[in-house]
GROMACS .gro file of C-alpha atoms in nm:
model
  229
    1MET     CA    1   1.023  -1.633   8.920
    2VAL     CA    2   0.690  -1.650   9.092
    3VAL     CA    3   0.841  -1.605   9.425
    4CYS     CA    4   1.051  -1.306   9.301
    5ILE     CA    5   0.749  -1.131   9.148
    6ASN     CA    6   0.558  -1.168   9.488
    7TYR     CA    7   0.856  -1.058   9.690
    8PHE     CA    8   0.871  -0.699   9.565
    9GLY     CA    9   0.528  -0.609   9.680
   10VAL     CA   10   0.176  -0.549   9.533
   11ARG     CA   11   0.283  -0.261   9.300
   12PHE     CA   12   0.534  -0.473   9.100
   13PHE     CA   13   0.288  -0.775   9.121
   14GLY     CA   14  -0.010  -0.575   8.993
   15GLU     CA   15   0.196  -0.431   8.705
   16PHE     CA   16   0.321  -0.767   8.597
   17GLU     CA   17  -0.010  -0.944   8.632
   18PHE     CA   18  -0.188  -0.654   8.436
   19TRP     CA   19   0.019  -0.717   8.133
   20LEU     CA   20   0.018  -1.087   8.156
   21SER     CA   21  -0.367  -1.085   8.208
   22SER     CA   22  -0.406  -0.850   7.918
   23PHE     CA   23  -0.221  -1.097   7.703
   24ASN     CA   24  -0.435  -1.383   7.828
   25VAL     CA   25  -0.747  -1.191   7.730
   26ILE     CA   26  -0.618  -1.129   7.383
   27VAL     CA   27  -0.528  -1.491   7.332
   28ILE     CA   28  -0.866  -1.628   7.448
   29LEU     CA   29  -1.060  -1.361   7.227
   30GLY     CA   30  -0.830  -1.482   6.937
   31PHE     CA   31  -0.924  -1.832   6.998
   32ILE     CA   32  -1.293  -1.760   7.018
   33LEU     CA   33  -1.272  -1.579   6.684
   34LEU     CA   34  -1.065  -1.868   6.525
   35SER     CA   35  -1.304  -2.123   6.669
   36LEU     CA   36  -1.597  -1.938   6.517
   37ILE     CA   37  -1.415  -1.934   6.164
   38LEU     CA   38  -1.325  -2.309   6.188
   39MET     CA   39  -1.693  -2.382   6.284
   40ILE     CA   40  -1.827  -2.224   5.961
   41GLY     CA   41  -1.550  -2.378   5.739
   42GLY     CA   42  -1.295  -2.106   5.729
   43GLY     CA   43  -0.996  -2.339   5.810
   44PRO     CA   44  -0.763  -2.500   5.575
   45ASP     CA   45  -0.990  -2.812   5.553
   46HIS     CA   46  -1.289  -2.597   5.461
   47ASP     CA   47  -1.508  -2.834   5.671
   48ARG     CA   48  -1.827  -2.668   5.792
   49LYS     CA   49  -1.865  -2.848   6.127
   50GLY     CA   50  -2.145  -2.644   6.271
   51PHE     CA   51  -2.304  -2.853   6.545
   52ARG     CA   52  -2.232  -3.182   6.379
   53TYR     CA   53  -2.067  -3.338   6.694
   54TRP     CA   54  -2.368  -3.260   6.907
   55LYS     CA   55  -2.556  -3.524   6.704
   56ASN     CA   56  -2.272  -3.772   6.646
   57PRO     CA   57  -2.135  -3.878   6.893
   58GLY     CA   58  -2.352  -3.646   7.105
   59ALA     CA   59  -2.333  -3.317   7.300
   60PHE     CA   60  -2.153  -3.498   7.596
   61ASN     CA   61  -2.009  -3.826   7.720
   62HIS     CA   62  -2.190  -4.060   7.979
   63TYR     CA   63  -2.054  -4.313   8.230
   64MET     CA   64  -2.309  -4.568   8.162
   65GLU     CA   65  -2.613  -4.616   7.942
   66GLY     CA   66  -2.940  -4.425   8.043
   67ASP     CA   67  -3.027  -4.126   8.235
   68ALA     CA   68  -2.820  -4.212   8.542
   69GLY     CA   69  -2.505  -4.235   8.327
   70ARG     CA   70  -2.568  -3.885   8.170
   71PHE     CA   71  -2.652  -3.733   8.508
   72LEU     CA   72  -2.321  -3.868   8.666
   73ALA     CA   73  -2.125  -3.749   8.364
   74PHE     CA   74  -2.268  -3.397   8.393
   75TRP     CA   75  -2.211  -3.389   8.762
   76SER     CA   76  -1.849  -3.490   8.717
   77THR     CA   77  -1.797  -3.220   8.469
   78MET     CA   78  -1.965  -2.971   8.695
   79ILE     CA   79  -1.719  -3.047   8.981
   80SER     CA   80  -1.424  -2.995   8.741
   81ALA     CA   81  -1.569  -2.679   8.603
   82THR     CA   82  -1.624  -2.533   8.956
   83PHE     CA   83  -1.253  -2.580   9.021
   84ALA     CA   84  -1.187  -2.361   8.710
   85TYR     CA   85  -1.372  -2.073   8.883
   86LEU     CA   86  -1.126  -2.059   9.180
   87GLY     CA   87  -0.939  -1.736   9.172
   88THR     CA   88  -1.238  -1.500   9.167
   89GLU     CA   89  -1.178  -1.450   9.535
   90LEU     CA   90  -0.868  -1.251   9.436
   91VAL     CA   91  -1.093  -0.948   9.411
   92GLY     CA   92  -1.171  -0.965   9.774
   93VAL     CA   93  -0.808  -1.030   9.883
   94THR     CA   94  -0.694  -0.724   9.691
   95VAL     CA   95  -0.950  -0.485   9.811
   96ALA     CA   96  -0.746  -0.311  10.071
   97GLU     CA   97  -0.440  -0.294   9.856
   98ALA     CA   98  -0.617  -0.134   9.559
   99GLN     CA   99  -0.541   0.242   9.488
  100ASN     CA  100  -0.900   0.337   9.464
  101PRO     CA  101  -1.111   0.047   9.618
  102ARG     CA  102  -1.448   0.209   9.626
  103ARG     CA  103  -1.432   0.245   9.252
  104ALA     CA  104  -1.209  -0.039   9.133
  105ILE     CA  105  -1.363  -0.328   9.333
  106PRO     CA  106  -1.732  -0.294   9.238
  107ARG     CA  107  -1.632  -0.251   8.874
  108ALA     CA  108  -1.412  -0.569   8.890
  109THR     CA  109  -1.700  -0.764   9.055
  110LYS     CA  110  -1.948  -0.654   8.793
  111LEU     CA  111  -1.706  -0.749   8.521
  112THR     CA  112  -1.665  -1.102   8.662
  113PHE     CA  113  -2.011  -1.202   8.524
  114TRP     CA  114  -1.906  -1.095   8.167
  115HIS     CA  115  -1.566  -1.264   8.199
  116ILE     CA  116  -1.737  -1.584   8.278
  117LEU     CA  117  -1.993  -1.568   8.015
  118VAL     CA  118  -1.749  -1.483   7.743
  119PHE     CA  119  -1.419  -1.652   7.834
  120TYR     CA  120  -1.571  -1.966   7.995
  121VAL     CA  121  -1.916  -2.031   7.835
  122LEU     CA  122  -1.864  -1.901   7.495
  123SER     CA  123  -1.520  -2.062   7.439
  124VAL     CA  124  -1.647  -2.408   7.572
  125LEU     CA  125  -1.948  -2.383   7.346
  126LEU     CA  126  -1.742  -2.320   7.044
  127LEU     CA  127  -1.495  -2.587   7.151
  128GLY     CA  128  -1.776  -2.848   7.171
  129THR     CA  129  -1.850  -2.789   6.803
  130LEU     CA  130  -1.496  -2.846   6.703
  131VAL     CA  131  -1.393  -3.148   6.908
  132PRO     CA  132  -1.608  -3.462   6.971
  133TYR     CA  133  -1.586  -3.608   7.320
  134ASN     CA  134  -1.453  -3.932   7.181
  135ASP     CA  135  -1.160  -3.780   6.986
  136GLN     CA  136  -0.859  -4.007   7.031
  137LYS     CA  137  -0.625  -3.711   7.098
  138LEU     CA  138  -0.813  -3.609   7.411
  139PRO     CA  139  -0.645  -3.719   7.754
  140TYR     CA  140  -0.957  -3.918   7.835
  141ASN     CA  141  -1.130  -4.037   7.531
  142ASN     CA  142  -1.446  -4.236   7.485
  143SER     CA  143  -1.628  -4.371   7.795
  144LYS     CA  144  -1.331  -4.574   7.908
  145PHE     CA  145  -1.136  -4.273   8.019
  146ALA     CA  146  -0.815  -4.435   7.901
  147LYS     CA  147  -0.483  -4.250   7.857
  148PRO     CA  148  -0.399  -4.141   7.512
  149SER     CA  149  -0.142  -4.308   7.314
  150GLY     CA  150   0.149  -4.119   7.164
  151SER     CA  151  -0.031  -3.780   7.183
  152ALA     CA  152   0.107  -3.475   7.366
  153ALA     CA  153  -0.208  -3.265   7.303
  154ALA     CA  154  -0.346  -3.233   7.653
  155SER     CA  155  -0.566  -2.944   7.568
  156ALA     CA  156  -0.895  -2.963   7.371
  157PHE     CA  157  -0.793  -2.621   7.220
  158VAL     CA  158  -0.480  -2.773   7.064
  159VAL     CA  159  -0.670  -3.078   6.953
  160ALA     CA  160  -0.924  -2.849   6.778
  161ILE     CA  161  -0.649  -2.667   6.580
  162GLU     CA  162  -0.475  -2.989   6.500
  163ASN     CA  163  -0.798  -3.140   6.357
  164SER     CA  164  -0.853  -2.840   6.137
  165GLY     CA  165  -0.498  -2.875   5.968
  166ILE     CA  166  -0.344  -2.555   6.089
  167PRO     CA  167   0.036  -2.613   6.125
  168VAL     CA  168   0.257  -2.464   6.405
  169LEU     CA  169  -0.040  -2.281   6.572
  170SER     CA  170  -0.100  -2.569   6.818
  171HIS     CA  171   0.265  -2.533   6.954
  172ILE     CA  172   0.180  -2.160   7.000
  173ILE     CA  173  -0.127  -2.226   7.189
  174ASN     CA  174   0.065  -2.481   7.410
  175ALA     CA  175   0.317  -2.207   7.495
  176CYS     CA  176   0.030  -1.970   7.576
  177ILE     CA  177  -0.131  -2.218   7.811
  178LEU     CA  178   0.200  -2.244   7.990
  179LEU     CA  179   0.182  -1.855   8.048
  180PHE     CA  180  -0.177  -1.918   8.160
  181VAL     CA  181  -0.050  -2.157   8.430
  182PHE     CA  182   0.229  -1.920   8.524
  183SER     CA  183  -0.022  -1.645   8.572
  184ALA     CA  184  -0.244  -1.866   8.792
  185ALA     CA  185   0.056  -1.971   9.007
  186ASN     CA  186   0.147  -1.610   9.052
  187SER     CA  187  -0.210  -1.511   9.163
  188ASP     CA  188  -0.230  -1.814   9.393
  189LEU     CA  189   0.089  -1.739   9.585
  190TYR     CA  190  -0.039  -1.384   9.627
  191ILE     CA  191  -0.358  -1.502   9.775
  192ALA     CA  192  -0.184  -1.757   9.999
  193THR     CA  193   0.070  -1.516  10.140
  194ARG     CA  194  -0.206  -1.267  10.229
  195THR     CA  195  -0.439  -1.533  10.382
  196LEU     CA  196  -0.164  -1.684  10.600
  197TYR     CA  197  -0.057  -1.332  10.717
  198GLY     CA  198  -0.418  -1.245  10.801
  199LEU     CA  199  -0.446  -1.563  11.004
  200ALA     CA  200  -0.124  -1.515  11.196
  201PRO     CA  201  -0.204  -1.191  11.385
  202GLU     CA  202  -0.529  -1.354  11.510
  203GLY     CA  203  -0.342  -1.653  11.651
  204LYS     CA  204  -0.475  -1.892  11.383
  205GLY     CA  205  -0.139  -1.934  11.209
  206PRO     CA  206   0.239  -1.957  11.284
  207ARG     CA  207   0.374  -1.662  11.477
  208SER     CA  208   0.667  -1.618  11.227
  209LEU     CA  209   0.431  -1.527  10.944
  210PRO     CA  210   0.358  -1.168  11.051
  211LYS     CA  211   0.740  -1.081  11.010
  212LEU     CA  212   0.759  -0.881  10.676
  213THR     CA  213   1.028  -0.711  10.470
  214ASP     CA  214   1.002  -0.343  10.428
  215ALA     CA  215   0.864  -0.374  10.076
  216VAL     CA  216   0.596  -0.622  10.168
  217PHE     CA  217   0.508  -0.413  10.483
  218LEU     CA  218   0.445  -0.089  10.285
  219SER     CA  219   0.222  -0.285  10.038
  220MET     CA  220   0.015  -0.459  10.311
  221ARG     CA  221   0.007  -0.169  10.549
  222TRP     CA  222  -0.336  -0.036  10.457
  223GLN     CA  223  -0.486  -0.384  10.419
  224PHE     CA  224  -0.439  -0.473  10.775
  225ALA     CA  225  -0.426  -0.127  10.925
  226LEU     CA  226  -0.070  -0.183  11.056
  227PRO     CA  227   0.066   0.099  11.267
  228SER     CA  228   0.372   0.307  11.125
  229PRO     CA  229   0.703   0.143  11.203
   0.00000   0.00000   0.00000
């Protein structure tokens, strides 16, 4: 499905990704609202968690006792978090294929800051109030980083919902996460094909890559200033 979506050019890709991204945004905003409600005791268990887990067992785990262990844990998390920001380069890759790049690209770049602040920072902040780092349902729990036993909940969002006693919703969140992964794969293939094509005409990639179908040629014509066929 990802290959087919990218095969029909940037117009079909953009339309599909617009609706899929809109759904992703709605789901994330919904979870942020749900997390806030659960944090103040609005869930079925009526447990006002607040910032309880920041005191016991603590705000974050550590590899070993002492400041060195906390620093290593923070640095390890930072590396993983940096990987999550990959994909923002999509704005630069799509600049020449945008209908009105002078207006659309600066606007998208400015919105990136607010997307990071709301969708990343706020959601993780609320998630840290709902799930302690040593929860046995997490893939790597406690300081031993052992694999979970008998639990299919790989996402902390799912764990937070299960701990609050909300039925069925955890399965819906898992389905939404699969859509998020599908959207990421779709965007990554788009970036990869454009990058490989950009390298090929410069002699930095295989010579077969500049060969395009008519649909792809029309979508990439303005990006690389291709002459008319």
